[in-house]
Structures are given as C-alpha cells and as structure tokens.
Amino acid sequence: MERRRITPFARPSEGSANVPGSKSHTNRVLLCAALADGASRISGALFADDTEAMLEAVRALGAKTVIVEDEEILEINGVGKPPRFGNLTVDFRSSGTTSRFLIPVIAAGHGTAVVDGSEQLRSRPFGEQLAALNALGAQISSLNDSDELPLEIHARGVKGGEIEVSGEASSQFISGLLMAAPLFEEGLTLKVPGRLVSRPYVDLTVEVMSDFGVFVEMPDDSTFVVRPQTYAPSNILIEPDASAASYFFAAAAITGGTARVEGLNAASLQGDIEFVRVLEKLGAKVVWDDAYIQVEGRGLSGGRFDLSDFSDTAQTLASVAAFADSEIEITGVGFIRAKETNRIAALVSELTKCGVEVSETNDGLKITPNKWLLRGAEIDTYEDHRMAMSMSLIGLRVPGLEIRDPSCVEKTFPSFYESLEMLRPKPQKRPDLLAVIAIDGPAGSGKSTVAKQLARELRLPNFDTGAMYRAVAAAALRANVHPSDLDGISAIAQTAEIAIGERIFIDGSDATEEIRSPEVNQLVSVVAATSSVRKVLVPRQRKWATDLGGGVMEGRDIGTKVFPDATFKVFLTAELAIRARRRFDESSGVSFEDVLSDLKRRDHVDSTRSDSPLEVAPGALIFDSSRLSTEEVVGELAIIFDTLIEP
Ligand code: DC
C-alpha cells in the first residue's frame, strides 16, 4: 500500500495555505443549478471525487455542464423541471452528500433508476430517507432487501405533503428532502422534532436554495415549508472549504505558528468556521479580517467542546488535543460513527498508536495529552480523507509519522499535502541563520550522544549544560558544602572556575569523571533546582552560544528559558523503562530497580521544580528515541534541520 512520510516543520508554521472550494457549498450549488431553468455560472467550485460524483449525476439527469477557464468557472444549464430519464444508472462513488441529495430529486423525476456507490457508501445508512420518501409517495426499494445501496427508484413524481424526520441521524437527509421539495406536486412540510445535528448545514442548504430563487419558510425552529416552485439560474462564488481550512488553522495551533486562509471570514455560511472559535478558546490569537482568517498559535489549554454542529472538525481537534496542556473532551458527535468510517473508533486506534491517551465516550472522545509520550507511527486511514488530513498534523511536530493510503484525500482535497507544505517555514541562507539547536529532555533520552553527533554532522559547536550543573555540584562537594546550604552552593556557582569542553575542568583540575559520580548524581538535582544557581549559569550558557555564532545545546530548559527563540527546538524523549535500561547498561554495581526508581525521582524533581521545570517547549519537535539508534535520530534531525537552509 502507498505511504507518505510527513516531514515535521523545524519551526512554527508561516504564510497562507490554498484551500479548495467548499465541498458542501459546491454540491448544493451544483444540484440547484442543475435543476434551475437556465444557465448559471459558478466560480471557485471544488473539483474532487465527491463533487465529480455530483457533476456526473446531474449530467445524467440532463443538465449541461461546461468547464470554462481551467476549472475556475463552471457553467451549468439546468433542466428547469423534474428530470425525465429512461433507464438510468447512477454511481454516487463514496459521496454521502451526492447520494442523499440526489435520491429525492431522482424520485421526483420520471423514469427508472438504479443508484449505487462504493463499498464504503453501501455500508452507510439510507433507511430513514427511504421511509420518508416512500411515505411522501415515492417508490424506492433496496435491491438487497436492506436499508442500503443499491436502490431501485421507480420515479413517477413525488406527491409530497407533511412528514416528520428525526434530525439525529444525518442532516444530509434533511438537506436532500428540502432541495427536492420544490419539485414535489404538493411541496413539503418537514418537521424535525428534537435536536437537529449539524444545523448549520441545513442553514447552508436553505441559503443556497434562496440564492437560486427558492424560498423555504420556517414558521418555527423545527418546521420547514417548501411550496412547489422552479429554481432560477444564478451566478455563485463558492467559499473556500471551512472544514479543509481547519487543518491549516490547527497546524498553526500545533506548531505555535501562523496560518492564513484567504476568502473566509466570520460571516461564512459554513458551520465549520466555528472550529476557529474553539482554537481561540484554547489560546490561539485569531485575526478575523473581511478577506481572510489568520490563526496564530499561542499555547493550547484544555476544555470541553460540543462539536455537534461542526463535527467534520472533530478529527482535527483530536489531533490538536494531543499537544494541549490539559484534557480536551469532544462531545455531541456520536453520529460520526456512521461517516466514511467509524471516526471515533478510528481516532482512538490511531491516536493510541501515537502515544496519546484517548478514550471513547458515548457521544465523543476524551484526550488526556502527555507530550512526553508522543511518537510517530504508521497511520491507517480507513478510506477516510479526514483521517489522513487530521493525523498528518501530528507529524508536523512528531518525526516518523507515515500516512497509509495518503491519496484518500482526493475525495475532497486532492492538493492537501501541497497546501500543507505552503505553511512550512521558508528556508534561509546558512550564514544569515544564528543556528541554535536546543535539545531538551529527561535523563536517559539520549540527549548527550545525539547532541554530540548532530553537532559534528552539522559542523556546529556542542554544549552540555547538564555538565555545568554537575560541575557546580562537584565543586560544592569538594568544598564540603552541605546539600541544605543553598547560599553556599550558589556562592560556589559564582566563584568556581568551570570550563566545559571535551573534558571538564573545575578550578583548573580535570573533573570529567568526578561529575558523573553517584555523589554528584545525588546532589545535582538540588543544585539545578536552586534559582540563584540558575541565575548565574543561564547567562553564561547564552553568552557561550552567541559568542560562537550558534551551536547545539542540550539540557532541560534550553528551548523554554535559555533560548526560547532557538532556531530549532527538540524535546528528546523515550519510554521510562527504555531510559532506565540505557542507564543501567552504562552503570555498574547498581540494580535495575534502583536505576529505575532514581530516574523516576529525577523526572519528578526536574519537571515539578518551580524554576525552569523540564517541559516541552512551545513548538518543539517531540522525538521518541525508544526504538531508534543514535544514528537514526541524528539522521532524522539533520534532515529536518536542513529544511531551514536554502540549498
Ligand atoms: O543531563 P544531566 O543528567 O547531565 O543533567 C544533570 C542535572 O542538571 C539534572 O538534574 C538536570 C539538571 N539540568 C538542568 O536543570 N538544566 C539544564 N539545562 C541541564 C541540566
């Protein structure tokens, strides 16, 4: 099977991404134009699998379509009345909207039709729509005695009248009935008791119908009345797809960068624009211009979000949640189990592969992020374009992520990967770049070896800041300073002459081995948690890198405190047991259990201390080295760093 490896962004996203026309808008406009009495002109339409399915079908119903100017403008000459056909066969491919919109229109026409779709569409439900249409006077039956495709439609017009349809299952049924209703002999009075999922999609349907001169009366919130009418031709500009735009806005939130999408604004007809408000609540800054929307990532908090009205972005939010600071719960989307795939089950399985703690709830899912544990994986996409697009986002900060069957995005967004590339930070000339590479991570993640080799490979100096804290601890031990005497320790930090290079010197004497002693191991976390010590050492670390014009610096707070604007930030991590195994293999005379519990203690002290705790720096690459050799890690980092440099 085809696979695509996502190369992470070495820095936060920037720039604008191209987003194709809205699928929902395009397919509604194509159908209304095909039913209109005359010629319509449509600009900015989406050309993808789902809309090709609609175009083919409306041609089969007698509409004439001409693509002018490189797919930029589409002319449709509509049929103007209920379509007439002989023996028609229609293939909806995998398009839910095409099928749900066209079945009522075909039923309202005259002739015989067999309608079918892909294996995937065959497994999606049609029962409620059939029952409703048959109750309104249509003659539709399933060819295999089920509620599924293929269906046979004996079209003799539809009488219409009053009917009740549940809004719980799919708003596509409702939209389909509404758009066909002007063709019904007596029109339609549609009552939707209870909660209508994805209400904004129904609003979009009503809006598009009115753009084509057909009016839907809404005497109350749950009743739609459509009288027999004829669609009038119209000229329409299709909006960029708000669901598709969600991936780029999310990319900005995840990488802590910027992403702009032109042609969208707060007044968009598409409900999925609400996703931007969710990012705003999570901490992103949003510029709502008339001509564009721009998201600027500023950290990610947590929260509980009801996505019932914009459920196509549930997968996008789930990927964002993997990088949040606290739990994110997505509610109101139980019905996405019946989309291209069971999206909730698919998310649980693929996010789990990436190390995300995620659990399925009745009507959604709960993500409890732990950035330390994120890792790349081979992602299954279940023939669901949105699985491929949303999971790709994790690969923007996590190396080693591969998308299986990446071309499933062609359903709605054939140029998705190219558009994502548009947000990759632009390369600079090497001499213009003060290359500070920050490598942070817990003990045993492989920082020291990786930093050393990477520095060699990139011909940059290397600096081990941990050695500096260790040297202070060793000097304090030499001077017999008591571990509880913090003033004494910070006095040592100021006065001891420490030289960090291939070998380590304290006041002129070699301490390379001394700083790795068990006594230093014990004392160093106390030393490192002392603010007055950090106040002395951090400026020295900054001076070192700026004096040398850059370098690879490793530690715990390089990306967060020492160089928050580092050129390239990496959080190197590995599973606890694997880190313990590595430390155990390097040491002698200690039991594995002791190494493990010492590591746990150090993780805890390093990550909970009040001054400069160890945490994933905003936008830092998160790289799990558990199953990789040093060479593999260094190779991957060099490739990612290279994307920053102009060839
Ligand atoms: O990476 P290491 O084990 O040699 O680090 C020794 C100690 O110093 C460890 O407890 C974490 C601390 N340290 C720190 O607080 N900040 C740094 N930039 C580097 C190390």
XYZ file of C-alpha atoms and ligand atoms in Angstrom:
667
model
C 0.000 0.000 0.000
C 1.107 3.531 -0.817
C 2.525 5.515 2.136
C 3.526 9.090 2.746
C 6.014 10.188 5.379
C 5.352 13.565 6.920
C 8.499 15.653 7.437
C 8.000 17.755 10.566
C 8.250 21.538 10.489
C 11.576 22.609 12.015
C 9.993 25.868 13.116
C 6.468 27.243 13.575
C 4.220 27.401 10.512
C 4.029 30.602 8.483
C 2.184 32.022 5.480
C -1.056 31.238 3.689
C -2.409 27.905 2.535
C -4.572 27.367 -0.529
C -7.896 25.795 0.299
C -10.206 24.462 -2.405
C -13.826 25.442 -2.741
C -16.241 24.179 -0.131
C -17.493 20.696 -0.818
C -20.798 21.332 0.926
C -21.349 24.592 -0.907
C -20.253 23.156 -4.268
C -22.529 20.125 -4.152
C -25.580 22.160 -3.126
C -24.904 24.753 -5.817
C -24.313 22.084 -8.498
C -27.651 20.475 -7.728
C -29.696 23.691 -7.569
C -28.031 24.943 -10.783
C -28.817 21.615 -12.468
C -32.487 21.987 -11.520
C -32.682 25.681 -12.485
C -34.458 26.953 -15.545
C -31.499 28.444 -17.448
C -27.722 28.914 -17.275
C -25.799 29.514 -14.051
C -22.138 30.477 -13.630
C -20.190 29.074 -10.686
C -16.711 30.219 -9.645
C -14.339 28.621 -7.180
C -16.043 25.212 -7.215
C -14.262 22.229 -5.729
C -13.112 19.569 -8.202
C -12.644 16.361 -6.231
C -14.155 12.870 -6.050
C -17.275 13.904 -4.178
C -18.111 16.800 -6.476
C -17.212 14.848 -9.633
C -19.778 12.305 -8.476
C -22.387 15.071 -8.295
C -21.382 16.561 -11.661
C -21.646 13.193 -13.407
C -25.001 12.526 -11.836
C -26.555 15.863 -12.776
C -25.292 15.397 -16.338
C -27.062 12.043 -16.382
C -30.226 13.851 -15.308
C -29.987 16.130 -18.345
C -28.116 19.204 -17.089
C -25.477 20.567 -19.466
C -22.184 21.437 -17.818
C -19.240 23.308 -19.313
C -15.957 23.916 -17.560
C -14.531 27.274 -18.619
C -11.151 28.769 -17.780
C -9.205 25.938 -16.242
C -11.827 24.738 -13.818
C -12.150 28.266 -12.437
C -15.618 28.818 -13.841
C -18.309 26.245 -14.389
C -21.409 26.875 -16.498
C -24.479 24.768 -15.862
C -27.599 24.775 -17.961
C -30.298 23.342 -15.755
C -33.316 21.198 -16.642
C -35.875 23.595 -15.181
C -38.359 20.892 -14.122
C -38.447 17.401 -12.606
C -35.907 15.404 -14.642
C -37.013 12.814 -17.207
C -34.898 9.776 -17.940
C -35.289 6.283 -19.357
C -33.241 3.636 -17.623
C -30.749 5.482 -15.541
C -27.849 4.128 -13.524
C -26.034 6.482 -11.196
C -22.805 5.865 -9.303
C -22.500 8.056 -6.229
C -18.949 6.786 -5.625
C -18.232 7.431 -1.911
C -20.100 10.695 -1.710
C -22.624 10.935 1.113
C -23.930 14.329 0.020
C -24.334 13.332 -3.641
C -26.360 10.265 -2.681
C -28.524 11.913 -0.036
C -29.190 14.967 -2.225
C -29.923 13.099 -5.452
C -32.138 10.235 -4.328
C -35.097 12.575 -3.581
C -34.537 14.500 -6.833
C -34.464 11.305 -8.898
C -37.576 10.052 -7.115
C -39.328 13.312 -8.033
C -38.459 12.782 -11.708
C -39.869 10.335 -14.272
C -38.205 7.089 -15.327
C -36.426 4.158 -13.732
C -33.099 4.418 -11.975
C -30.706 2.127 -10.186
C -28.416 4.031 -7.857
C -25.321 2.643 -6.216
C -21.982 3.635 -4.740
C -18.681 2.344 -3.454
C -18.419 -0.467 -0.918
C -17.967 2.216 1.705
C -21.139 4.088 0.759
C -23.023 0.794 0.653
C -22.341 0.407 4.344
C -23.810 3.799 5.241
C -27.464 4.105 6.302
C -30.273 5.187 3.950
C -33.299 3.709 5.734
C -34.730 6.878 7.229
C -34.585 8.744 3.958
C -36.252 5.880 2.075
C -39.023 5.625 4.616
C -39.637 9.369 4.442
C -39.638 9.483 0.648
C -41.885 6.443 0.286
C -44.286 7.985 2.776
C -44.368 11.080 0.543
C -45.361 8.964 -2.456
C -42.040 7.834 -3.929
C -41.356 4.239 -4.982
C -37.890 3.279 -3.833
C -36.699 -0.135 -2.792
C -33.380 -1.621 -1.850
C -32.126 -4.266 -4.287
C -30.935 -6.418 -1.416
C -33.843 -6.070 0.992
C -31.969 -3.798 3.359
C -31.636 -0.113 4.068
C -28.514 0.029 1.975
C -27.431 0.723 -1.584
C -28.040 -0.271 -4.371
C -31.558 1.119 -4.648
C -34.110 0.946 -7.424
C -36.223 4.037 -7.951
C -39.455 3.892 -9.940
C -39.800 7.585 -10.443
C -43.306 8.885 -11.133
C -43.002 12.210 -9.372
C -43.437 12.676 -5.650
C -46.737 13.873 -4.248
C -45.229 15.499 -1.164
C -47.143 16.765 1.838
C -46.272 16.720 5.508
C -43.706 14.493 7.164
C -41.655 14.170 10.329
C -37.974 13.228 10.151
C -35.577 12.822 13.066
C -32.690 15.239 12.998
C -30.475 12.895 14.984
C -29.123 10.769 12.179
C -27.810 12.917 9.365
C -28.593 16.439 8.284
C -27.839 15.315 4.724
C -31.276 13.590 4.616
C -32.961 16.818 5.598
C -30.976 18.878 3.096
C -31.794 16.361 0.342
C -35.524 16.471 1.057
C -35.518 20.269 1.157
C -33.688 20.701 -2.150
C -36.003 18.249 -3.946
C -39.158 19.648 -2.318
C -39.866 22.401 -4.898
C -40.321 19.535 -7.420
C -42.924 17.719 -5.275
C -46.514 18.122 -6.549
C -47.774 19.474 -3.246
C -44.485 20.783 -1.908
C -43.272 19.745 1.529
C -43.883 20.491 5.168
C -40.966 18.976 7.039
C -40.995 18.701 10.800
C -37.777 17.858 12.587
C -38.573 17.166 16.226
C -35.755 17.057 18.748
C -32.231 18.196 18.200
C -31.083 18.646 14.617
C -27.406 17.656 14.318
C -25.259 19.842 12.083
C -27.925 22.553 11.896
C -25.522 24.943 10.079
C -25.517 22.539 7.121
C -29.293 22.812 6.854
C -28.994 26.594 7.090
C -26.487 26.451 4.233
C -28.979 24.415 2.170
C -31.726 26.971 2.772
C -29.321 29.797 1.895
C -28.228 28.174 -1.375
C -31.851 27.426 -2.338
C -32.666 31.082 -1.826
C -29.666 32.073 -3.991
C -31.473 30.106 -6.722
C -34.793 31.846 -6.063
C -36.478 29.151 -3.987
C -37.808 30.133 -0.600
C -38.054 27.922 2.430
C -40.477 29.169 5.054
C -39.676 28.440 8.673
C -42.777 29.097 10.783
C -40.867 27.804 13.802
C -37.426 26.408 14.612
C -38.251 22.837 13.723
C -40.554 23.239 10.696
C -39.575 23.844 7.082
C -42.196 24.585 4.419
C -41.335 24.490 0.709
C -44.028 25.230 -1.879
C -43.830 23.885 -5.455
C -41.521 26.280 -7.299
C -38.916 26.438 -10.040
C -35.250 27.142 -9.361
C -33.936 30.236 -11.157
C -30.381 30.334 -12.563
C -27.802 32.289 -10.603
C -24.136 33.344 -10.509
C -22.354 31.979 -7.470
C -18.914 32.366 -5.914
C -18.088 29.278 -3.843
C -16.377 29.890 -0.495
C -13.155 28.072 0.399
C -13.948 24.926 2.357
C -14.043 25.670 6.074
C -13.576 22.015 7.067
C -10.486 21.830 4.836
C -9.217 25.115 6.291
C -9.424 23.609 9.789
C -6.258 21.557 9.115
C -4.190 24.663 8.473
C -5.555 26.598 11.411
C -4.780 23.540 13.515
C -1.243 23.409 12.066
C -0.681 26.935 13.387
C -2.043 25.995 16.809
C 0.071 22.832 16.990
C 3.362 24.361 15.838
C 2.824 27.687 17.595
C 2.997 29.468 14.244
C 0.702 31.327 11.850
C -1.651 30.181 9.120
C -3.840 32.339 6.935
C -6.676 31.228 4.674
C -7.895 33.807 2.171
C -11.542 34.062 1.178
C -13.026 33.038 4.524
C -14.416 35.398 7.133
C -16.615 35.485 10.207
C -19.742 35.782 8.037
C -19.086 32.452 6.301
C -22.106 30.302 5.506
C -20.224 27.227 6.676
C -20.733 25.984 10.196
C -17.210 24.575 10.383
C -15.876 28.094 10.768
C -16.834 27.567 14.448
C -13.706 25.423 14.755
C -11.674 28.643 14.720
C -13.568 29.800 17.823
C -12.544 26.577 19.550
C -8.882 27.303 18.787
C -9.446 30.824 20.090
C -10.791 29.389 23.355
C -7.762 27.111 23.566
C -5.493 30.151 23.456
C -4.834 30.933 19.787
C -4.955 34.518 18.588
C -7.257 34.938 15.595
C -7.348 37.775 13.090
C -10.880 37.925 11.651
C -10.432 40.030 8.536
C -13.117 40.523 5.875
C -10.816 38.931 3.315
C -9.142 36.200 5.375
C -8.885 34.398 8.689
C -5.472 34.083 10.308
C -4.704 31.907 13.307
C -1.620 32.448 15.464
C -0.765 29.591 17.805
C -0.130 30.664 21.410
C -0.080 27.514 23.524
C -3.038 25.217 23.994
C -5.114 24.906 27.142
C -7.803 22.252 27.564
C -11.582 22.174 27.761
C -14.814 20.511 26.786
C -16.267 21.267 23.376
C -19.609 20.337 21.817
C -18.904 19.791 18.109
C -22.374 18.575 17.107
C -22.755 21.497 14.708
C -19.339 21.156 13.106
C -18.463 17.516 13.531
C -16.242 17.307 10.437
C -13.603 19.080 12.504
C -13.750 16.583 15.388
C -10.751 14.722 13.973
C -8.816 17.966 13.548
C -9.483 18.887 17.168
C -8.456 15.427 18.333
C -5.031 15.897 16.714
C -4.687 19.353 18.241
C -5.591 17.882 21.641
C -2.508 15.659 21.559
C -0.439 18.853 22.027
C -2.624 20.543 24.640
C -1.618 21.251 28.230
C -4.661 19.553 29.708
C -7.575 17.307 28.884
C -9.785 18.024 25.882
C -13.182 16.399 25.623
C -15.136 16.388 22.366
C -18.877 15.902 22.838
C -22.016 15.785 20.705
C -20.537 13.732 17.875
C -21.749 10.179 18.487
C -23.193 10.208 14.952
C -19.747 10.407 13.309
C -19.527 6.664 13.910
C -21.568 6.429 10.681
C -19.396 8.640 8.460
C -16.795 7.418 5.916
C -15.694 5.148 8.729
C -16.438 4.889 12.449
C -14.479 8.049 13.087
C -14.468 7.716 16.863
C -13.077 4.186 16.803
C -10.573 5.186 14.113
C -9.333 8.135 16.163
C -8.975 6.044 19.302
C -6.929 3.467 17.457
C -4.632 5.852 15.528
C -4.061 8.331 18.352
C -3.215 5.447 20.673
C -0.545 4.342 18.176
C 0.986 7.811 18.522
C 1.167 7.512 22.302
C -1.887 9.642 23.035
C -4.116 8.622 25.916
C -7.620 8.680 24.472
C -10.907 7.138 25.493
C -14.215 6.738 23.720
C -17.306 8.225 25.345
C -20.968 7.869 24.484
C -21.019 10.868 22.216
C -17.407 11.600 21.503
C -13.954 11.170 22.957
C -11.665 12.371 25.675
C -8.000 13.074 25.117
C -5.594 13.311 28.047
C -2.424 14.643 26.497
C 1.050 13.784 27.651
C 3.508 15.309 25.221
C 6.389 13.303 26.696
C 4.894 10.153 25.261
C 4.105 11.228 21.697
C 5.666 9.115 18.967
C 5.387 8.602 15.223
C 3.519 5.615 13.806
C 2.107 4.175 10.611
C -1.362 5.607 10.413
C -4.287 3.705 8.951
C -6.770 5.994 7.209
C -9.843 3.749 6.681
C -10.597 5.328 3.263
C -11.458 8.446 5.204
C -9.904 11.612 3.821
C -10.318 13.321 7.182
C -8.323 10.625 8.996
C -5.414 11.227 6.607
C -5.558 15.006 6.839
C -6.024 15.259 10.594
C -3.407 12.658 11.540
C -0.845 14.306 9.222
C -0.916 17.246 11.630
C 0.653 15.175 14.387
C 3.569 14.574 12.030
C 4.280 18.305 11.938
C 5.887 18.002 15.387
C 6.485 14.279 15.740
C 9.013 12.570 13.444
C 8.383 9.156 11.980
C 4.706 9.530 11.156
C 3.549 7.807 7.978
C 0.113 8.018 6.367
C -1.116 4.843 4.708
C -3.174 5.302 1.538
C -2.451 9.053 1.527
C -4.366 9.609 -1.715
C -7.681 9.048 0.039
C -7.606 12.858 0.463
C -8.690 13.077 -3.191
C -12.268 12.672 -2.043
C -12.376 16.341 -1.115
C -8.885 17.821 -1.231
C -6.583 16.429 -3.927
C -3.842 19.015 -3.243
C -3.894 18.725 0.557
C -0.224 17.803 1.049
C 0.956 20.585 -1.280
C -1.154 23.083 0.635
C 0.263 21.872 3.936
C 3.764 22.435 2.518
C 2.841 26.075 1.878
C 2.926 26.611 5.656
C 6.407 25.148 6.105
C 8.814 27.866 7.345
C 10.787 29.324 4.459
C 14.470 28.302 4.278
C 17.189 30.901 4.868
C 20.805 31.195 3.815
C 23.015 29.420 6.343
C 25.192 32.497 7.064
C 22.049 34.519 7.917
C 20.920 31.940 10.391
C 22.131 32.062 14.004
C 21.747 28.327 14.373
C 20.985 27.497 17.960
C 19.680 23.977 18.251
C 18.060 23.336 21.618
C 17.832 19.734 22.744
C 15.915 19.152 25.949
C 14.591 16.002 27.505
C 14.622 13.712 30.514
C 17.644 11.753 31.685
C 18.358 8.726 29.537
C 16.585 10.045 26.450
C 19.905 10.022 24.593
C 20.399 13.807 24.570
C 24.155 13.839 25.097
C 25.096 11.351 22.394
C 22.553 12.759 19.956
C 23.660 16.359 20.586
C 27.335 15.461 20.144
C 26.812 13.595 16.888
C 24.397 16.143 15.495
C 26.874 18.943 16.236
C 29.589 17.002 14.421
C 27.323 16.340 11.451
C 26.241 19.980 11.150
C 29.727 21.312 12.000
C 28.445 23.267 14.963
C 29.869 23.519 18.482
C 28.226 21.411 21.158
C 27.440 22.414 24.718
C 26.262 20.156 27.533
C 24.587 22.421 30.100
C 23.954 19.484 32.443
C 27.741 19.228 32.841
C 27.737 22.803 34.113
C 25.236 21.980 36.874
C 27.185 18.819 37.626
C 30.433 20.780 37.889
C 28.845 23.130 40.438
C 27.678 20.106 42.427
C 31.171 18.571 42.262
C 32.768 21.850 43.346
C 30.333 22.063 46.261
C 31.260 18.523 47.298
C 34.962 19.385 47.033
C 34.336 22.383 49.310
C 32.281 20.286 51.734
C 29.230 22.494 51.323
C 26.224 20.839 52.928
C 23.384 19.973 50.463
C 20.965 22.072 52.508
C 23.233 25.130 52.380
C 21.758 26.729 49.249
C 23.595 30.016 49.796
C 26.838 28.088 49.983
C 26.010 26.283 46.738
C 25.178 29.470 44.901
C 28.381 31.096 46.166
C 30.259 28.139 44.618
C 28.359 28.643 41.344
C 29.616 32.241 41.243
C 33.219 31.650 42.238
C 34.220 28.217 40.909
C 36.016 28.418 37.578
C 34.246 25.930 35.351
C 35.385 25.058 31.831
C 33.191 22.830 29.693
C 34.761 21.228 26.625
C 35.855 17.752 25.534
C 36.940 17.474 29.169
C 35.551 19.288 32.176
C 37.730 21.405 34.488
C 36.909 22.848 37.898
C 39.397 25.496 39.090
C 41.942 24.125 36.649
C 41.707 20.456 37.657
C 40.159 17.762 35.482
C 36.730 16.707 36.799
C 35.425 14.805 33.758
C 34.884 11.562 35.670
C 34.157 13.225 39.002
C 30.990 14.952 37.733
C 29.457 11.540 36.895
C 29.945 10.116 40.406
C 26.960 8.796 42.430
C 27.504 11.652 44.945
C 27.169 14.247 42.189
C 24.145 12.381 40.797
C 22.540 12.786 44.208
C 23.361 16.457 44.681
C 22.911 17.803 41.181
C 19.104 17.896 41.157
C 19.208 20.056 44.306
C 21.804 22.319 42.675
C 19.756 22.568 39.489
C 16.573 23.413 41.401
C 18.274 26.373 43.105
C 17.200 29.618 41.431
C 20.284 31.578 42.438
C 22.460 28.946 40.723
C 20.423 29.130 37.530
C 20.658 32.932 37.574
C 24.428 32.584 37.347
C 24.658 29.717 34.863
C 21.950 30.619 32.334
C 23.590 33.918 31.188
C 26.895 32.017 30.782
C 25.151 29.484 28.567
C 23.622 32.243 26.431
C 26.946 34.011 26.084
C 28.637 30.801 25.032
C 26.266 30.247 22.093
C 26.145 33.854 20.932
C 29.948 34.189 21.090
C 30.361 31.133 18.881
C 27.600 32.107 16.453
C 25.371 29.185 17.372
C 25.660 25.603 18.427
C 23.874 22.510 19.619
C 22.946 22.994 23.262
C 21.426 20.289 25.400
C 19.765 20.415 28.792
C 16.349 20.766 30.369
C 15.346 24.374 29.765
C 17.218 25.369 26.613
C 14.089 25.709 24.443
C 11.964 27.155 27.232
C 14.330 29.529 29.089
C 17.870 29.749 27.791
C 16.990 30.170 24.095
C 13.205 30.367 23.727
C 13.865 31.716 20.220
C 16.227 28.880 19.295
C 16.361 28.150 15.575
C 15.305 24.571 16.100
C 13.959 23.031 19.291
C 13.856 19.352 20.056
C 12.367 17.523 23.006
C 14.058 14.163 23.023
C 12.201 11.509 24.938
C 11.971 7.754 25.409
C 9.870 5.345 27.411
C 10.828 5.216 31.090
C 11.791 1.534 31.039
C 13.988 2.061 27.995
C 15.726 5.070 29.523
C 16.324 3.050 32.667
C 17.728 0.164 30.632
C 20.169 2.533 28.889
C 21.338 3.994 32.207
C 21.603 0.530 33.730
C 23.786 -0.669 30.843
C 26.140 2.310 31.363
C 26.462 1.850 35.113
C 27.944 -0.857 37.300
C 27.131 -2.108 40.767
C 23.540 -0.836 40.862
C 20.403 -2.852 40.349
C 17.981 -2.122 37.517
C 15.266 -1.359 40.088
C 17.480 1.267 41.720
C 18.237 2.889 38.359
C 14.539 2.922 37.533
C 13.489 4.491 40.800
C 16.314 7.053 40.607
C 15.155 8.037 37.100
C 11.590 8.394 38.305
C 12.764 10.598 41.128
C 14.812 12.788 38.757
C 11.959 13.058 36.221
C 9.751 14.190 39.054
C 12.211 16.715 40.516
C 13.194 18.098 37.089
C 9.627 18.507 35.853
C 7.979 19.825 39.027
C 10.581 22.269 40.356
C 9.335 25.849 40.331
C 12.277 27.366 38.441
C 12.600 26.230 34.799
C 10.917 22.851 35.085
C 11.576 20.350 32.331
C 8.714 20.667 29.849
C 8.165 20.508 26.105
C 8.990 23.973 24.741
C 6.268 25.578 22.617
C 6.600 24.353 19.046
C 9.447 21.951 19.879
C 9.743 18.773 17.887
C 8.858 15.794 20.085
C 11.091 12.879 19.273
C 10.749 9.479 20.926
C 14.055 7.651 20.583
C 12.853 4.433 22.269
C 13.195 2.244 19.225
C 15.819 4.139 17.269
C 19.595 4.115 17.171
C 21.526 7.321 17.767
C 22.371 7.369 14.042
C 18.707 7.189 13.111
C 17.770 10.006 15.470
C 20.649 12.198 14.299
C 19.890 11.422 10.638
C 16.256 12.426 11.036
C 17.136 15.617 12.939
C 19.674 16.612 10.289
C 17.048 16.146 7.565
C 14.543 18.304 9.423
C 17.156 20.977 10.236
C 18.144 21.021 6.556
C 14.654 22.200 5.579
C 15.588 25.507 7.245
C 18.552 26.114 4.981
C 18.388 27.376 1.443
C 20.116 24.877 -0.825
O 21.603 15.991 31.674
P 22.269 15.679 33.042
O 21.765 14.421 33.680
O 23.757 15.716 32.962
O 21.827 16.882 33.986
C 22.228 16.968 35.308
C 21.213 17.683 36.143
O 21.146 19.062 35.781
C 19.787 17.140 36.046
O 19.255 17.001 37.336
C 19.037 18.192 35.318
C 19.829 19.442 35.511
N 19.832 20.335 34.365
C 19.026 21.435 34.406
O 18.303 21.633 35.358
N 19.042 22.324 33.370
C 19.816 22.103 32.297
N 19.787 22.988 31.280
C 20.636 20.959 32.245
C 20.608 20.069 33.295
